[in-house]
Coordinates of C-alpha atoms and ligand atoms in Angstrom, one line a residue:
M1 CA 2.7 7.9 -8.2
K2 CA 5.9 6.8 -9.7
I3 CA 6.0 3.3 -11.3
E4 CA 9.3 1.9 -10.3
A5 CA 9.0 -1.7 -11.4
I6 CA 6.4 -4.1 -13.0
T7 CA 6.4 -7.8 -12.6
V8 CA 4.7 -10.1 -15.1
R9 CA 4.1 -13.7 -14.3
E10 CA 2.2 -16.7 -15.6
I11 CA 0.3 -18.8 -13.1
Q12 CA -1.5 -22.1 -13.8
L13 CA -4.3 -23.5 -11.9
P14 CA -6.8 -26.3 -12.4
L15 CA -10.5 -25.6 -12.8
V16 CA -12.9 -27.3 -10.4
H17 CA -14.8 -28.5 -13.5
F18 CA -13.9 -28.3 -17.1
F19 CA -15.4 -25.5 -19.1
E20 CA -16.5 -26.1 -22.7
T21 CA -17.5 -23.5 -25.3
S22 CA -18.2 -23.8 -29.0
F23 CA -14.5 -23.4 -29.6
S24 CA -12.7 -25.5 -26.9
R25 CA -12.8 -27.4 -23.7
V26 CA -10.4 -26.3 -20.9
Y27 CA -9.4 -28.1 -17.7
D28 CA -6.9 -25.6 -16.4
R29 CA -6.4 -21.9 -16.7
S30 CA -3.1 -20.2 -17.5
M31 CA -3.2 -16.5 -16.6
L32 CA -0.8 -13.6 -16.8
L33 CA -0.8 -11.4 -13.7
V34 CA 0.9 -8.1 -13.5
T35 CA 2.2 -6.4 -10.3
L36 CA 2.9 -2.6 -10.2
H37 CA 5.5 -1.6 -7.7
C38 CA 5.1 2.1 -6.9
D39 CA 5.7 4.4 -3.9
G40 CA 5.9 1.4 -1.6
L41 CA 2.6 -0.1 -2.7
E42 CA 1.8 -3.1 -4.9
A43 CA -1.2 -3.2 -7.2
W44 CA -2.4 -6.1 -9.3
G45 CA -3.9 -6.7 -12.7
E46 CA -5.0 -9.8 -14.5
C47 CA -4.7 -10.4 -18.2
V48 CA -7.8 -12.3 -19.4
A49 CA -6.2 -13.5 -22.6
G50 CA -6.8 -17.3 -23.2
E51 CA -4.4 -20.2 -23.5
D52 CA -5.1 -20.2 -27.3
P53 CA -6.2 -17.6 -29.9
F54 CA -9.7 -19.1 -30.1
Y55 CA -11.9 -16.6 -28.2
S56 CA -10.0 -13.7 -29.7
P57 CA -6.8 -13.2 -31.7
E58 CA -5.0 -12.3 -28.4
W59 CA -3.6 -15.1 -26.2
I60 CA -1.1 -15.3 -23.4
D61 CA 1.9 -15.7 -25.7
T62 CA 1.1 -12.5 -27.6
A63 CA 0.2 -10.6 -24.4
W64 CA 3.5 -11.1 -22.6
P65 CA 6.0 -9.8 -25.3
T66 CA 3.6 -6.9 -26.1
M67 CA 3.7 -5.9 -22.5
A68 CA 7.4 -6.5 -22.1
K69 CA 8.5 -4.7 -25.3
Y70 CA 6.0 -1.9 -25.6
L71 CA 3.4 -1.3 -22.8
I72 CA 5.6 -1.7 -19.8
P73 CA 8.3 0.7 -21.1
A74 CA 5.5 3.2 -21.7
L75 CA 4.8 3.1 -17.9
L76 CA 8.2 2.6 -16.2
G77 CA 9.7 5.5 -14.4
K78 CA 6.6 7.7 -15.2
S79 CA 4.6 9.6 -12.6
I80 CA 1.1 8.7 -13.3
G81 CA -1.9 10.2 -11.4
S82 CA -4.6 8.0 -12.7
G83 CA -5.6 4.9 -14.6
R84 CA -7.3 7.3 -17.1
E85 CA -3.8 8.3 -18.4
C86 CA -3.0 4.8 -19.7
P87 CA -4.9 4.6 -23.0
K88 CA -2.9 7.6 -24.3
L89 CA 0.4 6.1 -23.2
F90 CA -0.5 2.8 -25.0
A91 CA -2.2 4.4 -28.0
R92 CA 0.7 3.7 -30.4
V93 CA 0.1 0.0 -30.0
R94 CA -2.8 -1.3 -32.0
G95 CA -5.1 -3.9 -30.5
H96 CA -3.6 -6.1 -27.8
R97 CA -6.4 -4.9 -25.6
M98 CA -6.2 -7.6 -23.0
A99 CA -2.5 -6.9 -22.4
K100 CA -3.3 -3.1 -22.1
G101 CA -6.2 -3.8 -19.8
A102 CA -4.1 -5.9 -17.3
L103 CA -1.7 -3.0 -16.9
E104 CA -4.3 -0.2 -16.9
N105 CA -6.5 -1.9 -14.3
A106 CA -3.5 -2.3 -12.0
V107 CA -2.9 1.4 -12.3
W108 CA -6.5 2.1 -11.3
E109 CA -6.1 -0.3 -8.4
A110 CA -2.9 1.6 -7.3
E111 CA -4.8 4.9 -7.7
S112 CA -7.6 3.7 -5.5
M113 CA -5.1 2.6 -2.8
E114 CA -3.2 5.9 -3.1
K115 CA -6.4 8.0 -2.8
G116 CA -7.7 5.8 0.0
V117 CA -11.0 5.0 -1.8
P118 CA -12.7 1.8 -2.8
L119 CA -12.0 0.9 -6.4
W120 CA -15.7 0.7 -7.2
K121 CA -16.3 4.3 -6.1
L122 CA -13.3 5.4 -8.2
L123 CA -14.9 3.8 -11.2
G124 CA -18.1 5.7 -10.5
G125 CA -20.1 2.9 -9.1
T126 CA -23.4 3.5 -7.4
R127 CA -24.6 0.0 -6.5
R128 CA -23.7 -1.6 -3.2
Q129 CA -24.9 -5.0 -4.4
I130 CA -24.5 -6.6 -7.8
E131 CA -26.7 -9.3 -9.3
C132 CA -25.0 -12.6 -10.3
G133 CA -25.7 -15.1 -13.0
V134 CA -23.7 -18.2 -14.1
S135 CA -22.4 -19.3 -17.4
L136 CA -22.7 -23.1 -17.9
G137 CA -20.4 -24.8 -20.4
I138 CA -21.3 -27.6 -22.7
Q139 CA -21.5 -30.9 -20.9
D140 CA -21.2 -34.6 -21.9
T141 CA -24.9 -35.1 -21.5
V142 CA -28.0 -32.9 -21.2
E143 CA -28.8 -34.6 -17.9
Q144 CA -25.4 -33.4 -16.5
L145 CA -26.3 -29.8 -17.6
L146 CA -29.8 -30.0 -16.0
E147 CA -28.1 -31.1 -12.7
K148 CA -25.9 -28.0 -12.9
V149 CA -28.8 -25.7 -13.6
E150 CA -30.6 -27.1 -10.6
K151 CA -27.6 -26.6 -8.4
E152 CA -27.0 -23.0 -9.5
L153 CA -30.6 -22.0 -9.1
A154 CA -30.6 -23.6 -5.6
A155 CA -27.5 -21.5 -4.8
G156 CA -29.5 -18.4 -5.7
Y157 CA -28.1 -17.3 -9.0
R158 CA -30.4 -15.0 -10.9
R159 CA -29.8 -15.8 -14.5
I160 CA -28.7 -19.0 -16.2
K161 CA -26.6 -18.8 -19.4
V162 CA -25.8 -21.9 -21.3
K163 CA -23.2 -22.3 -24.0
I164 CA -24.6 -23.5 -27.3
K165 CA -23.2 -24.8 -30.7
P166 CA -24.9 -26.6 -33.6
G167 CA -26.1 -29.9 -32.2
W168 CA -26.2 -28.6 -28.6
D169 CA -28.9 -25.9 -28.8
V170 CA -32.6 -26.4 -29.5
N171 CA -32.6 -29.8 -27.8
V172 CA -30.9 -28.5 -24.7
L173 CA -32.9 -25.3 -24.3
A174 CA -36.1 -27.2 -24.7
R175 CA -35.2 -29.5 -21.8
I176 CA -34.3 -26.5 -19.6
R177 CA -37.5 -24.6 -20.4
E178 CA -39.7 -27.7 -19.9
R179 CA -38.4 -28.0 -16.4
W180 CA -38.0 -24.3 -15.5
P181 CA -40.6 -22.3 -17.5
N182 CA -40.0 -19.0 -15.8
I183 CA -36.3 -18.6 -15.0
L184 CA -34.2 -15.9 -16.6
L185 CA -32.4 -17.9 -19.3
S186 CA -29.9 -17.0 -22.1
C187 CA -27.5 -18.7 -24.4
D188 CA -24.0 -17.9 -25.8
A189 CA -22.8 -19.3 -29.1
N190 CA -19.3 -17.8 -29.2
S191 CA -19.7 -17.3 -33.0
A192 CA -20.7 -20.9 -33.8
Y193 CA -23.3 -20.0 -36.5
T194 CA -23.4 -18.4 -40.0
I195 CA -26.0 -16.8 -42.2
N196 CA -27.1 -20.2 -43.3
D197 CA -28.4 -20.8 -39.8
F198 CA -31.0 -18.0 -39.6
D199 CA -33.9 -20.4 -39.8
H200 CA -32.4 -22.6 -37.2
L201 CA -31.7 -19.7 -34.9
A202 CA -35.3 -18.6 -35.2
K203 CA -36.3 -21.9 -33.5
L204 CA -34.7 -20.4 -30.3
E205 CA -37.5 -17.8 -30.1
E206 CA -39.9 -20.1 -28.5
F207 CA -37.7 -20.4 -25.4
R208 CA -38.3 -16.8 -24.4
L209 CA -34.6 -16.2 -23.9
L210 CA -33.3 -13.0 -22.3
M211 CA -30.8 -12.9 -25.2
I212 CA -28.7 -14.8 -27.7
E213 CA -25.0 -13.9 -27.2
Q214 CA -22.7 -13.5 -30.2
P215 CA -24.3 -16.0 -32.5
L216 CA -22.3 -15.0 -35.6
W217 CA -18.7 -14.1 -36.5
D218 CA -16.5 -12.4 -33.8
D219 CA -15.9 -9.4 -36.0
D220 CA -19.3 -8.8 -37.5
F221 CA -22.1 -6.2 -37.1
Y222 CA -23.7 -6.3 -40.5
F223 CA -25.1 -9.9 -40.4
H224 CA -25.9 -9.6 -36.7
A225 CA -28.1 -6.6 -37.7
A226 CA -29.8 -8.7 -40.3
L227 CA -30.4 -11.4 -37.8
Q228 CA -31.6 -9.0 -35.1
K229 CA -34.2 -7.7 -37.6
R230 CA -35.5 -11.2 -38.0
L231 CA -35.7 -12.1 -34.3
K232 CA -37.8 -10.8 -31.5
T233 CA -35.2 -12.2 -29.0
A234 CA -32.5 -9.7 -28.2
I235 CA -29.0 -10.3 -29.6
C236 CA -26.2 -9.5 -27.2
L237 CA -22.7 -8.9 -28.5
D238 CA -19.6 -10.0 -26.7
E239 CA -16.6 -10.7 -29.0
A240 CA -17.5 -8.0 -31.6
I241 CA -17.4 -5.1 -29.1
R242 CA -13.9 -3.9 -28.7
S243 CA -14.5 -0.2 -27.9
A244 CA -17.1 2.5 -27.3
R245 CA -16.8 3.3 -31.0
D246 CA -17.7 -0.3 -31.9
T247 CA -20.6 0.0 -29.5
Q248 CA -22.0 3.1 -31.2
A249 CA -21.7 1.4 -34.6
A250 CA -23.4 -1.8 -33.3
L251 CA -26.2 0.0 -31.7
E252 CA -26.9 2.4 -34.5
L253 CA -26.8 -0.4 -37.0
G254 CA -29.2 -2.4 -34.8
A255 CA -26.8 -5.3 -34.5
C256 CA -27.8 -5.9 -30.8
R257 CA -30.0 -4.8 -28.0
I258 CA -27.8 -5.8 -25.1
V259 CA -24.0 -5.5 -24.6
N260 CA -21.7 -7.7 -22.6
V261 CA -18.9 -5.6 -21.1
K262 CA -15.6 -7.4 -20.5
V263 CA -13.0 -5.0 -19.3
G264 CA -10.1 -7.0 -20.8
R265 CA -11.7 -7.3 -24.2
V266 CA -12.1 -3.5 -24.5
G267 CA -8.6 -2.7 -23.1
G268 CA -9.2 -1.6 -19.5
F269 CA -11.5 0.3 -17.2
S270 CA -11.4 3.6 -19.1
E271 CA -12.8 2.0 -22.3
A272 CA -15.2 -0.2 -20.3
I273 CA -16.6 2.9 -18.7
A274 CA -16.9 4.5 -22.2
V275 CA -18.8 1.4 -23.5
H276 CA -21.1 1.4 -20.4
D277 CA -21.8 5.1 -21.0
M278 CA -22.4 4.7 -24.7
C279 CA -25.0 2.0 -24.0
Q280 CA -26.6 4.1 -21.3
Q281 CA -27.0 7.0 -23.8
H282 CA -28.8 4.6 -26.1
S283 CA -30.9 3.1 -23.3
V284 CA -29.3 -0.2 -23.9
P285 CA -28.6 -2.3 -20.7
V286 CA -25.2 -3.9 -20.1
W287 CA -23.9 -6.8 -18.0
C288 CA -20.4 -7.8 -16.9
G289 CA -18.9 -10.8 -18.8
G290 CA -16.4 -13.2 -17.4
M291 CA -13.3 -14.9 -18.6
L292 CA -12.8 -17.6 -15.9
E293 CA -10.9 -15.1 -13.9
T294 CA -9.0 -15.6 -10.7
G295 CA -9.8 -13.4 -7.8
I296 CA -7.8 -10.5 -9.2
G297 CA -9.8 -10.1 -12.4
R298 CA -12.9 -11.3 -10.6
T299 CA -12.8 -8.5 -7.9
H300 CA -12.1 -6.0 -10.7
N301 CA -15.3 -7.2 -12.4
V302 CA -17.2 -6.9 -9.2
A303 CA -16.1 -3.2 -8.8
L304 CA -17.0 -2.4 -12.4
S305 CA -20.4 -4.0 -12.1
T306 CA -21.5 -1.5 -9.5
K307 CA -22.0 1.1 -12.2
E308 CA -25.5 2.2 -12.9
N309 CA -26.2 0.7 -16.3
F310 CA -25.2 -2.8 -15.3
K311 CA -28.9 -3.6 -15.2
L312 CA -28.7 -7.3 -16.0
P313 CA -27.1 -10.1 -13.9
G314 CA -23.5 -10.7 -15.0
D315 CA -21.3 -13.7 -15.4
V316 CA -19.6 -12.7 -12.1
S317 CA -20.0 -15.6 -9.8
A318 CA -18.4 -17.1 -6.7
S319 CA -14.7 -18.1 -6.6
K320 CA -15.5 -21.6 -5.5
R321 CA -17.3 -22.4 -8.8
Y322 CA -13.9 -22.2 -10.5
W323 CA -11.1 -22.7 -8.0
K324 CA -10.4 -25.0 -5.0
E325 CA -8.5 -22.1 -3.5
D326 CA -8.7 -18.6 -5.0
I327 CA -5.7 -16.2 -4.9
V328 CA -7.6 -13.5 -3.0
D329 CA -8.8 -13.6 0.6
P330 CA -11.7 -13.8 1.3
P331 CA -12.8 -15.6 -1.9
V332 CA -15.5 -13.9 -3.9
E333 CA -18.8 -15.1 -2.3
V334 CA -22.4 -14.8 -3.5
S335 CA -25.3 -14.6 -1.1
S336 CA -28.2 -17.1 -1.2
D337 CA -30.2 -14.6 -3.1
G338 CA -27.6 -14.2 -5.8
L339 CA -25.9 -10.9 -4.8
I340 CA -22.3 -9.8 -4.1
T341 CA -22.1 -6.9 -1.7
V342 CA -19.2 -4.4 -2.0
S343 CA -17.5 -2.9 1.0
D344 CA -16.1 0.5 1.8
A345 CA -12.6 -0.9 2.0
V346 CA -9.8 0.7 0.1
G347 CA -8.8 -0.9 -3.3
T348 CA -10.8 -4.0 -4.2
G349 CA -11.4 -4.9 -0.5
Y350 CA -9.8 -8.3 -1.0
R351 CA -6.2 -9.3 0.0
V352 CA -4.0 -10.8 -2.6
K353 CA -2.5 -14.1 -1.4
T354 CA 1.1 -13.6 -2.6
D355 CA 2.5 -16.8 -1.1
L356 CA 0.0 -18.9 -3.0
I357 CA 0.6 -16.9 -6.2
E358 CA 4.4 -17.7 -5.9
K359 CA 3.6 -21.4 -5.6
L360 CA 1.4 -21.2 -8.7
T361 CA 3.9 -19.2 -10.8
I362 CA 5.5 -21.0 -13.7
R363 CA 7.5 -18.0 -15.1
K364 CA 8.1 -14.5 -13.9
E365 CA 10.0 -11.4 -14.9
T366 CA 10.4 -8.0 -13.2
Y367 CA 11.0 -5.0 -15.4
R368 CA 12.6 -1.9 -13.7
A369 CA 12.7 1.8 -14.6
G370 CA 15.9 2.7 -16.3
K371 CA 16.8 -0.9 -17.1
Q372 CA 14.8 -1.7 -20.1
A373 CA 15.2 -5.4 -20.9
S374 CA 14.0 -4.9 -24.4
S375 CA 13.3 -1.5 -25.7
P376 CA 11.0 -0.8 -28.7
R377 CA 12.7 -0.4 -32.1
Ligands
LIG1 O1 -18.1 -15.9 -24.1 O2 -18.5 -15.2 -22.2 C1 -17.8 -15.9 -22.9 C2 -15.4 -18.0 -20.8 C3 -14.3 -17.9 -21.6 C4 -14.3 -17.3 -22.8 C5 -15.5 -16.7 -23.2 C6 -16.6 -16.7 -22.4 C7 -16.6 -17.4 -21.2 C8 -17.7 -17.5 -20.3 C9 -17.4 -17.8 -18.9 O3 -18.9 -17.5 -20.7 C10 -17.8 -16.7 -18.0 C11 -17.3 -16.9 -16.6 O4 -18.0 -17.6 -15.9 O5 -16.2 -16.4 -16.3
LIG2 MG1 -19.7 -14.6 -24.5

């Protein structure tokens, strides 16, 4: 398929409830969306970069110019058969994985439409149903968090993950475990601890957690390996895993026993599949992480989660937990037993609501083949 034009836009939409991690509290989400225009069809991708460089060095204001100046010119006017071709076309640009991922995933979506197959099958998925968990942010009070846990368990979610930070950890997990001794429970620190906290983190062992996600620095394997040696509880890496090569290093160093796969964080579906496969070779289970996505990124996560080694419930949950009205139709829905079922429809199986997206757009630019707005130096 020939890529004739690419639109990049920023949309802004309010979250149903604020989301607080160890690094920030957000009330709204700003997202970059990309649209590929090729052979009369339109395919979409979502850039999961945050509003600030707090989760990762990348944020929306680095993603946009990187796409405009380097990544989009590498695609425009080209005939591309498959999303698999993107990493090579983008290889000269170092990092900027979320920007790359948005474009690559849109190419995979276009490929699935052109071939007339569901995206999940194109990605090599084998599961018809995926298991869903929820990620619960830091609240103003523990009571408010307990209410949220109760609500999500009643809705059928199969794993509860809570965000932790110093001062919101042992006390909070103790209250959850006291009330629900047997649920699948995990926590995510988003790099809030250091080597001075090993004794403190060892106190989390008694809560029989499924995992402790990214307790230490976002770029570290060495100290995570030291911590993992000390703990019986599995460490799961999120931020630190940027590629399949990172995954191999982390696993062989013993830095974790579980891996969170976020397709944007690793630069697109090709690398996400490689991370998945690397873990599978090491008999390490993975699960699909989330970045408060709109329906476009969310349905891409659903498709990826159908792959065999996604053995643990992911942070892929219903649209209505985040948005009053999602930008895909139908919204992503989770059954009362905590599952999302994929269909045999072509592409993601969800329709993109272009009218609503136009209303939410705060800036937009279309780049066309042969008319490079800003070409690389
Ligand atoms: O660390 O997994 C994370 C959201 C934003 C940034 C980082 C993370 C998260 C989540 C939310 O945990 C997952 C979701 O529900 O989308
Ligand atoms: Mg995380």
